[in-house]
Coordinates of C-alpha atoms in Angstrom, one line a residue:
M1 CA 65.7 76.2 129.8
N2 CA 68.4 78.7 130.6
F3 CA 70.8 80.2 128.0
I4 CA 74.5 81.3 128.1
F5 CA 75.9 83.2 125.1
F6 CA 79.7 83.0 125.3
M7 CA 80.9 85.4 122.6
P8 CA 84.6 86.1 122.1
D9 CA 85.2 89.0 119.7
E10 CA 86.9 88.5 116.3
L11 CA 87.4 84.7 116.7
R12 CA 87.7 82.9 113.3
A13 CA 86.8 79.2 113.2
E14 CA 89.9 77.8 111.7
S15 CA 92.0 78.9 114.7
V16 CA 90.1 76.6 117.1
G17 CA 91.3 73.1 117.7
C18 CA 88.1 71.2 116.9
Y19 CA 87.9 73.1 113.6
G20 CA 91.3 71.7 112.6
H21 CA 94.1 73.9 113.9
P22 CA 97.0 71.8 115.0
L23 CA 98.3 74.2 117.6
A24 CA 95.1 75.9 119.0
P25 CA 95.1 75.8 122.8
T26 CA 91.4 75.3 123.0
P27 CA 90.7 72.2 125.2
N28 CA 87.4 73.6 126.6
L29 CA 85.9 74.6 123.2
D30 CA 87.0 71.2 121.9
A31 CA 85.3 69.5 124.9
L32 CA 82.1 71.5 124.5
A33 CA 82.0 70.4 120.8
A34 CA 82.5 66.8 122.0
Q35 CA 79.5 67.2 124.3
G36 CA 77.3 69.0 121.8
T37 CA 77.0 70.1 118.2
R38 CA 79.7 71.8 116.2
F39 CA 78.6 73.8 113.1
D40 CA 81.6 73.6 110.7
Q41 CA 80.4 76.3 108.3
C42 CA 78.8 79.1 110.2
H43 CA 79.1 82.4 108.5
V44 CA 78.4 85.9 109.8
Q45 CA 76.1 88.4 108.2
H46 CA 78.6 91.3 108.4
P47 CA 82.4 91.4 108.9
V48 CA 82.3 94.2 111.6
C49 CA 81.2 94.0 115.3
T50 CA 78.1 96.2 115.6
P51 CA 76.3 95.2 112.3
S52 CA 77.0 91.5 112.9
R53 CA 75.5 91.6 116.4
C54 CA 72.5 93.5 115.2
S55 CA 71.8 90.7 112.7
L56 CA 72.5 88.1 115.4
M57 CA 69.8 89.4 117.7
T58 CA 67.1 90.2 115.0
G59 CA 67.5 87.6 112.3
W60 CA 67.7 90.5 109.8
Y61 CA 70.4 90.9 107.2
P62 CA 72.2 94.3 107.6
H63 CA 70.4 95.9 104.6
V64 CA 66.9 95.2 106.0
R65 CA 67.2 98.2 108.4
G66 CA 70.5 99.8 107.5
H67 CA 72.5 98.2 110.3
R68 CA 75.9 98.4 108.5
T69 CA 77.9 100.8 110.7
L70 CA 79.5 101.0 114.1
W71 CA 77.1 103.8 115.1
H72 CA 73.7 102.4 114.3
L73 CA 72.7 100.1 117.2
L74 CA 69.4 98.4 117.9
R75 CA 66.8 101.0 118.9
P76 CA 63.7 100.6 121.1
D77 CA 61.3 100.2 118.1
E78 CA 63.3 97.3 116.7
P79 CA 63.1 93.7 117.8
N80 CA 66.0 92.0 119.7
L81 CA 66.4 88.5 121.2
L82 CA 67.3 89.7 124.7
R83 CA 64.2 91.9 125.0
T84 CA 62.0 89.0 123.7
L85 CA 63.4 86.7 126.4
K86 CA 63.1 89.3 129.1
Q87 CA 59.5 89.9 128.3
A88 CA 58.9 86.2 128.4
G89 CA 60.1 86.1 132.0
Y90 CA 63.8 85.6 131.7
T91 CA 66.3 87.5 133.8
V92 CA 69.0 88.8 131.6
H93 CA 72.5 89.5 132.8
W94 CA 75.1 91.0 130.5
Y95 CA 78.8 91.3 131.4
G96 CA 81.1 92.6 128.7
K97 CA 81.2 95.1 125.8
N98 CA 78.2 96.6 124.0
D99 CA 78.3 97.1 120.2
L100 CA 74.6 96.0 120.2
L101 CA 72.0 98.1 121.9
A102 CA 71.3 101.8 121.6
P103 CA 71.0 103.5 125.1
G104 CA 67.2 103.6 125.0
S105 CA 67.0 99.8 124.4
F106 CA 68.6 98.6 127.6
A107 CA 65.8 99.0 130.1
A108 CA 63.4 96.7 128.3
S109 CA 66.0 94.2 127.3
V110 CA 68.4 93.7 130.2
D111 CA 68.2 93.4 134.0
V112 CA 72.0 93.9 134.6
A113 CA 74.5 95.2 132.1
R114 CA 78.0 96.3 132.8
Q115 CA 81.6 95.8 131.6
P116 CA 83.8 95.0 134.6
G117 CA 87.6 95.3 134.6
K118 CA 89.9 98.1 133.7
G119 CA 91.8 97.0 130.6
A120 CA 92.9 94.0 128.5
F121 CA 95.9 94.9 126.3
G122 CA 99.6 95.6 126.7
R123 CA 101.6 98.6 125.5
N124 CA 102.6 99.2 121.8
P125 CA 106.4 98.6 122.1
Y126 CA 107.4 100.1 118.8
A127 CA 108.6 103.6 117.9
F128 CA 106.3 105.6 115.6
D129 CA 108.8 105.3 112.7
D130 CA 109.1 101.5 113.1
P131 CA 107.1 99.7 110.4
R132 CA 105.6 97.5 113.1
Y133 CA 104.0 100.4 114.9
Y134 CA 100.6 100.0 113.1
S135 CA 100.8 96.2 113.2
F136 CA 98.7 95.8 116.4
L137 CA 101.4 93.6 117.9
A138 CA 101.6 94.6 121.5
E139 CA 103.4 93.6 124.7
P140 CA 101.8 91.2 127.2
Y141 CA 99.1 92.4 129.5
T142 CA 100.8 92.8 132.9
A143 CA 98.2 94.4 135.2
P144 CA 96.5 92.3 137.8
L145 CA 94.4 89.5 136.3
A146 CA 91.4 90.5 138.3
D147 CA 91.4 93.8 136.4
H148 CA 91.4 92.2 133.0
A149 CA 88.1 93.1 131.3
D150 CA 87.4 89.6 130.0
Y151 CA 88.5 87.8 133.2
A152 CA 86.3 90.2 135.3
S153 CA 83.3 89.7 133.0
V154 CA 83.4 86.0 133.2
Q155 CA 84.0 86.1 137.0
A156 CA 80.9 88.3 137.3
G157 CA 79.0 85.7 135.3
I158 CA 80.3 82.9 137.5
D159 CA 79.3 84.8 140.6
F160 CA 75.8 85.2 139.1
L161 CA 75.6 81.4 138.6
R162 CA 76.8 80.6 142.1
N163 CA 74.0 82.7 143.5
Q164 CA 71.6 80.1 142.1
P165 CA 69.2 82.3 140.1
Q166 CA 65.6 81.3 140.8
Q167 CA 64.0 82.2 137.5
P168 CA 65.0 81.2 134.0
F169 CA 68.1 83.3 133.0
V170 CA 70.1 84.5 130.1
L171 CA 73.8 85.1 130.7
Y172 CA 75.3 87.1 127.8
L173 CA 79.1 87.4 127.8
P174 CA 80.4 89.5 124.9
L175 CA 84.2 89.5 125.5
L176 CA 87.0 91.6 124.0
Y177 CA 89.5 88.9 123.1
P178 CA 90.8 87.9 120.6
H179 CA 90.1 91.3 119.0
C180 CA 93.4 93.1 118.4
P181 CA 95.7 94.6 119.6
Y182 CA 97.4 91.2 119.7
S183 CA 98.2 90.9 123.4
A184 CA 97.5 88.6 126.3
P185 CA 98.6 87.9 129.9
Q186 CA 101.4 85.4 130.2
P187 CA 101.8 82.5 129.6
W188 CA 99.2 82.9 126.8
R189 CA 100.9 85.7 125.0
D190 CA 104.0 83.7 124.2
L191 CA 102.4 80.2 124.4
I192 CA 102.6 79.4 120.7
D193 CA 105.9 79.1 118.9
P194 CA 105.6 81.1 115.6
D195 CA 108.0 78.8 113.8
E196 CA 105.6 75.8 114.4
L197 CA 102.6 77.5 112.7
P198 CA 101.3 76.2 109.4
P199 CA 102.2 78.5 106.4
L200 CA 100.4 81.8 106.3
R201 CA 98.3 82.7 103.3
P202 CA 100.6 84.8 101.1
A203 CA 100.4 88.6 100.5
G204 CA 100.2 90.2 97.0
L205 CA 98.0 87.7 95.3
P206 CA 96.7 88.8 91.9
N207 CA 93.2 90.0 91.1
R208 CA 92.4 90.9 94.7
P209 CA 90.4 93.9 96.0
D210 CA 92.4 97.1 96.1
F211 CA 92.0 97.4 99.9
H212 CA 94.4 94.5 100.4
E213 CA 97.4 96.4 99.1
L214 CA 96.1 99.8 100.4
I215 CA 95.9 98.5 103.9
R216 CA 99.3 97.0 103.7
Q217 CA 100.8 100.3 102.5
T218 CA 98.8 102.5 104.8
R219 CA 99.7 100.4 107.9
R220 CA 103.3 99.9 106.5
L221 CA 102.7 96.1 106.7
H222 CA 104.5 95.7 103.4
Q223 CA 107.7 96.7 105.3
I224 CA 107.4 94.1 108.0
D225 CA 108.9 90.6 107.7
E226 CA 107.3 87.2 107.7
A227 CA 108.5 86.5 111.3
T228 CA 106.4 89.5 112.6
L229 CA 103.3 88.2 110.8
R230 CA 103.8 84.8 112.2
K231 CA 104.3 86.2 115.7
I232 CA 101.0 88.1 115.2
Q233 CA 99.2 84.9 114.5
A234 CA 100.9 83.1 117.3
V235 CA 99.8 85.8 119.8
Y236 CA 96.3 85.7 118.3
L237 CA 96.2 82.0 119.1
G238 CA 97.4 82.7 122.6
M239 CA 94.5 85.2 123.1
I240 CA 92.1 82.4 122.0
G241 CA 93.7 80.2 124.6
F242 CA 93.1 82.8 127.3
V243 CA 89.4 83.0 126.3
D244 CA 89.2 79.2 126.2
D245 CA 90.5 79.0 129.8
L246 CA 87.7 81.4 130.9
L247 CA 85.2 79.2 129.2
G248 CA 86.5 76.2 131.1
Q249 CA 86.0 78.1 134.4
L250 CA 82.4 78.9 133.3
L251 CA 81.6 75.3 132.4
T252 CA 83.0 74.0 135.6
T253 CA 80.8 76.4 137.5
L254 CA 77.7 75.1 135.6
E255 CA 78.5 71.6 136.7
E256 CA 79.2 72.6 140.3
T257 CA 76.0 74.5 140.7
G258 CA 73.9 71.8 139.1
L259 CA 72.7 74.2 136.3
A260 CA 74.3 72.3 133.4
G261 CA 71.3 70.1 133.0
T262 CA 69.0 73.0 132.4
T263 CA 71.2 75.4 130.5
T264 CA 72.0 75.6 126.8
V265 CA 75.5 77.0 126.1
F266 CA 76.2 78.8 122.8
A267 CA 79.9 79.5 122.0
F268 CA 80.4 81.7 118.9
S269 CA 81.9 84.9 117.6
D270 CA 80.8 88.0 115.6
H271 CA 83.5 87.7 112.9
G272 CA 87.0 86.7 112.3
D273 CA 90.4 88.3 111.8
W274 CA 93.2 88.2 109.1
A275 CA 95.8 87.7 111.9
G276 CA 98.7 87.9 109.5
D277 CA 97.2 85.9 106.6
Y278 CA 97.4 87.7 103.2
G279 CA 99.9 90.0 104.9
L280 CA 97.0 91.7 106.7
V281 CA 95.8 92.4 110.3
E282 CA 92.4 93.0 111.9
K283 CA 89.5 93.1 109.4
W284 CA 87.8 95.4 106.9
P285 CA 84.1 96.4 106.4
S286 CA 84.0 94.9 102.9
A287 CA 86.3 91.9 103.4
M288 CA 84.7 88.6 102.7
E289 CA 87.3 85.8 103.0
D290 CA 86.6 82.7 105.1
V291 CA 89.0 83.9 107.8
I292 CA 86.7 86.9 108.3
T293 CA 83.2 85.4 107.8
R294 CA 83.6 81.9 109.1
V295 CA 83.2 81.7 112.9
P296 CA 82.9 78.8 115.4
L297 CA 79.4 77.9 116.5
I298 CA 79.3 75.2 119.2
V299 CA 76.1 74.4 121.0
R300 CA 75.4 72.1 124.0
T301 CA 71.8 71.7 125.0
P302 CA 70.2 69.3 127.5
G303 CA 69.0 66.3 125.6
G304 CA 70.9 67.2 122.5
A305 CA 73.3 65.1 120.4
A306 CA 76.9 64.7 121.6
G307 CA 79.9 65.0 119.3
H308 CA 77.7 65.9 116.3
T309 CA 79.1 67.9 113.4
V310 CA 77.0 69.8 110.9
N311 CA 79.0 70.3 107.7
E312 CA 76.4 72.2 105.7
P313 CA 76.3 76.1 105.7
V314 CA 74.4 78.0 108.4
E315 CA 74.2 81.6 109.3
L316 CA 75.2 83.2 112.7
F317 CA 71.8 84.8 113.2
D318 CA 70.2 81.3 113.3
I319 CA 71.1 81.5 117.0
M320 CA 68.1 83.8 117.4
A321 CA 65.6 81.4 115.8
T322 CA 67.1 78.4 117.6
T323 CA 66.9 80.1 121.0
L324 CA 63.3 81.1 120.6
E325 CA 62.3 77.5 119.6
L326 CA 64.2 76.0 122.5
A327 CA 62.5 78.5 124.9
G328 CA 59.1 77.8 123.3
I329 CA 58.6 81.4 122.3
E330 CA 56.9 82.4 119.0
P331 CA 58.7 85.2 117.2
Q332 CA 56.7 88.4 116.9
H333 CA 58.5 89.9 113.9
T334 CA 59.5 88.8 110.3
H335 CA 63.0 87.5 110.2
F336 CA 65.2 85.3 107.9
A337 CA 66.9 83.1 110.5
Q338 CA 66.4 79.3 110.5
S339 CA 66.1 77.3 113.7
L340 CA 68.9 74.7 114.1
T341 CA 67.1 72.6 116.8
S342 CA 66.8 69.6 114.6
Q343 CA 70.6 69.7 114.0
L344 CA 71.2 70.0 117.8
R345 CA 69.4 66.6 118.1
G346 CA 71.6 65.0 115.4
A347 CA 70.1 65.9 112.0
A348 CA 72.2 67.0 109.1
G349 CA 71.9 70.5 107.6
D350 CA 70.7 71.6 104.2
P351 CA 73.4 71.0 101.6
Q352 CA 71.8 73.4 99.2
R353 CA 71.8 76.3 101.7
A354 CA 73.9 79.4 101.2
A355 CA 75.1 81.9 103.8
F356 CA 75.1 85.6 103.0
T357 CA 77.3 88.4 104.2
E358 CA 77.3 92.0 103.3
G359 CA 79.3 95.1 104.2
G360 CA 80.8 98.4 103.2
Y361 CA 79.4 101.9 102.5
A362 CA 78.4 103.8 99.4
R363 CA 79.7 107.3 98.5
H364 CA 76.2 108.8 99.1
E365 CA 76.4 107.9 102.8
P366 CA 79.6 109.6 104.0
H367 CA 78.4 109.8 107.6
N368 CA 79.0 106.0 107.9
F369 CA 82.7 106.1 107.0
E370 CA 85.3 105.8 109.8
G371 CA 87.8 108.6 110.2
L372 CA 85.4 111.5 110.4
A373 CA 87.3 114.3 112.2
N374 CA 84.2 115.5 114.0
R375 CA 83.4 112.1 115.4
D376 CA 86.4 109.8 115.7
Q377 CA 89.2 110.7 118.0
F378 CA 91.7 108.6 116.1
A379 CA 91.0 110.6 113.0
R380 CA 92.9 113.5 114.5
D381 CA 95.9 111.6 115.9
E382 CA 98.3 109.8 113.5
R383 CA 99.8 108.0 116.5
N384 CA 96.5 106.3 117.2
I385 CA 96.6 102.7 116.1
Y386 CA 93.3 103.1 114.1
Y387 CA 94.4 106.3 112.3
P388 CA 95.4 104.5 109.1
K389 CA 92.0 102.8 108.8
G390 CA 90.0 106.0 109.0
R391 CA 92.4 107.9 106.7
L392 CA 92.1 105.1 104.1
Q393 CA 88.3 105.1 104.2
Q394 CA 88.2 108.9 103.8
T395 CA 90.8 109.1 101.0
H396 CA 89.8 106.0 99.1
P397 CA 86.0 105.5 99.7
D398 CA 85.6 102.9 97.0
S399 CA 88.0 100.7 98.8
V400 CA 85.3 100.2 101.4
G401 CA 82.4 100.2 98.9
R402 CA 79.2 98.2 99.3
T403 CA 79.7 94.5 99.0
V404 CA 77.5 91.4 99.1
A405 CA 78.7 87.8 99.2
M406 CA 77.3 84.3 99.3
R407 CA 79.0 81.1 100.6
T408 CA 77.8 77.7 99.5
A409 CA 79.2 74.4 100.4
T410 CA 81.5 74.6 97.3
H411 CA 81.9 78.2 96.2
R412 CA 82.1 81.8 97.4
L413 CA 80.9 84.7 95.2
V414 CA 81.7 88.3 96.2
Y415 CA 80.0 91.1 94.2
R416 CA 81.3 94.7 94.4
P417 CA 79.6 97.4 92.2
T418 CA 82.7 99.6 92.6
G419 CA 85.5 97.1 93.0
I420 CA 86.9 93.7 92.1
C421 CA 84.4 90.9 92.2
E422 CA 85.6 87.5 93.4
L423 CA 84.7 83.8 92.8
Y424 CA 86.5 80.9 94.6
D425 CA 86.2 77.2 94.0
L426 CA 86.5 76.1 97.6
Q427 CA 86.9 72.4 96.8
A428 CA 89.9 73.1 94.7
D429 CA 91.1 76.2 96.5
P430 CA 90.0 76.2 100.2
Q431 CA 92.4 79.0 101.1
E432 CA 90.9 81.3 98.5
L433 CA 94.1 82.1 96.7
Y434 CA 92.9 82.1 93.1
N435 CA 90.1 84.4 92.0
Q436 CA 88.1 82.8 89.2
Y437 CA 85.6 85.6 88.6
G438 CA 85.3 86.1 84.8
N439 CA 87.2 82.9 84.1
P440 CA 85.3 81.2 81.2
A441 CA 85.8 77.8 82.9
Y442 CA 83.6 79.0 85.7
E443 CA 81.0 80.9 83.6
H444 CA 78.2 78.4 84.5
A445 CA 78.9 78.5 88.2
Q446 CA 79.3 82.3 88.2
R447 CA 75.9 82.8 86.5
E448 CA 74.1 80.4 88.8
L449 CA 75.6 82.1 91.9
E450 CA 74.8 85.6 90.6
G451 CA 71.2 84.5 90.0
R452 CA 70.9 83.2 93.6
L453 CA 72.4 86.4 94.9
L454 CA 69.9 88.5 93.1
A455 CA 67.0 86.4 94.2
W456 CA 68.2 86.7 97.8
L457 CA 68.4 90.5 97.6
V458 CA 64.9 90.7 96.2
Q459 CA 63.4 88.3 98.8
T460 CA 65.1 90.0 101.8
S461 CA 64.9 93.6 100.7
D462 CA 62.6 94.6 103.6
V463 CA 60.3 93.3 106.2
T464 CA 56.7 94.1 107.0
P465 CA 55.3 94.2 110.6
F466 CA 52.9 91.7 112.0
D467 CA 50.4 94.3 113.2
M468 CA 48.0 96.1 110.8
D469 CA 46.6 99.6 110.7
P470 CA 43.0 100.3 109.7
R471 CA 42.6 101.8 106.2
G472 CA 39.6 103.8 107.1
F473 CA 39.2 106.9 109.1
S474 CA 38.8 106.6 112.9

């Protein structure tokens, strides 16, 4: 069994056609779902790239080993799925961005790792005093397509497949799109008419975390009009269309090389993006809305079910346990992921399962915050598109405070020790517009969810190794 991990960055589930978006230009993701299994409620373990990927490859929640920042990657003493597969005889090829392994972890985990290409985004067209300057809305990418980082990464993967690898392989493709800035080559950049989009989730909702309004003010988003927000989401959809086209080229190559019958394809993302909803852009380390935590997970495996949908909650790091079972490899470390192989063969999921996400930083760990002048270049340059983000975290640390959340089939609970807690009835309020935390009508549900959240924290607070040390003297 070979494995391909096709991983766009910052792709939320609801912006994919087979997840219900009426305008999504995603025929290849939709076709893959028709050929395999689509997990409708897959949620990430962290809303930011690096911690999410560390959880994905270990089956650990971020708090287990402190993987909650952009600067704490998987180190040589820690488990990771790629190393396990490589040690089992797989050749591992990696084309795309990192945000996963510390420098010392590559040699034992990957045979080839590089990010081809020279760029991916167009120029910021707005003057510094224009309210749209910090909106991430950019011009089209106009450099040669061959130089586009995602195009070059997928082409490198295609070349690898065409060379007919002789041993079992892993092809890991962690792409840049549709991560902002919101930009794409034409025709994808202007493919979607903003006026045809469904209504955006409104800004300024009551009883929301303070970072919603702080981000809008710091980025001057409160000064931009609805048309700009709609254009942002339209371009975001176009970026997804570009990524989908690359997936189509990859899948065609699998068929042409005869490798489709022996290769499991996973298509998923590390987290989502506001993309104009709630009047916001990008994401935030303690944001827990569905548009941030819910990502596509589509899997096609030889002998698996076709056109199957799993509606029950799963967690992104289940990919780790699923891959090991498909490969016939026993895990050699304690983890919390669950294998989804039975669902890939047509079974339903667990309706009682909850998915857990955590994020943010505490005041006692200032080294984790973005915007440190001695580390982050953007912290010293107010013209850098990320300057407002770092400044906000430094001046309002509780706006990015520690956060834990759980998502069941019917509710979402978000607990913040230093901020507004949230509770949403997802059956009555699927867009998470009305925070019911503290509402007497939801007291029973709130208590039950808080009890489950506490039990989860206790049960997953750490891991113990499989090997044992002698207690005597030697």
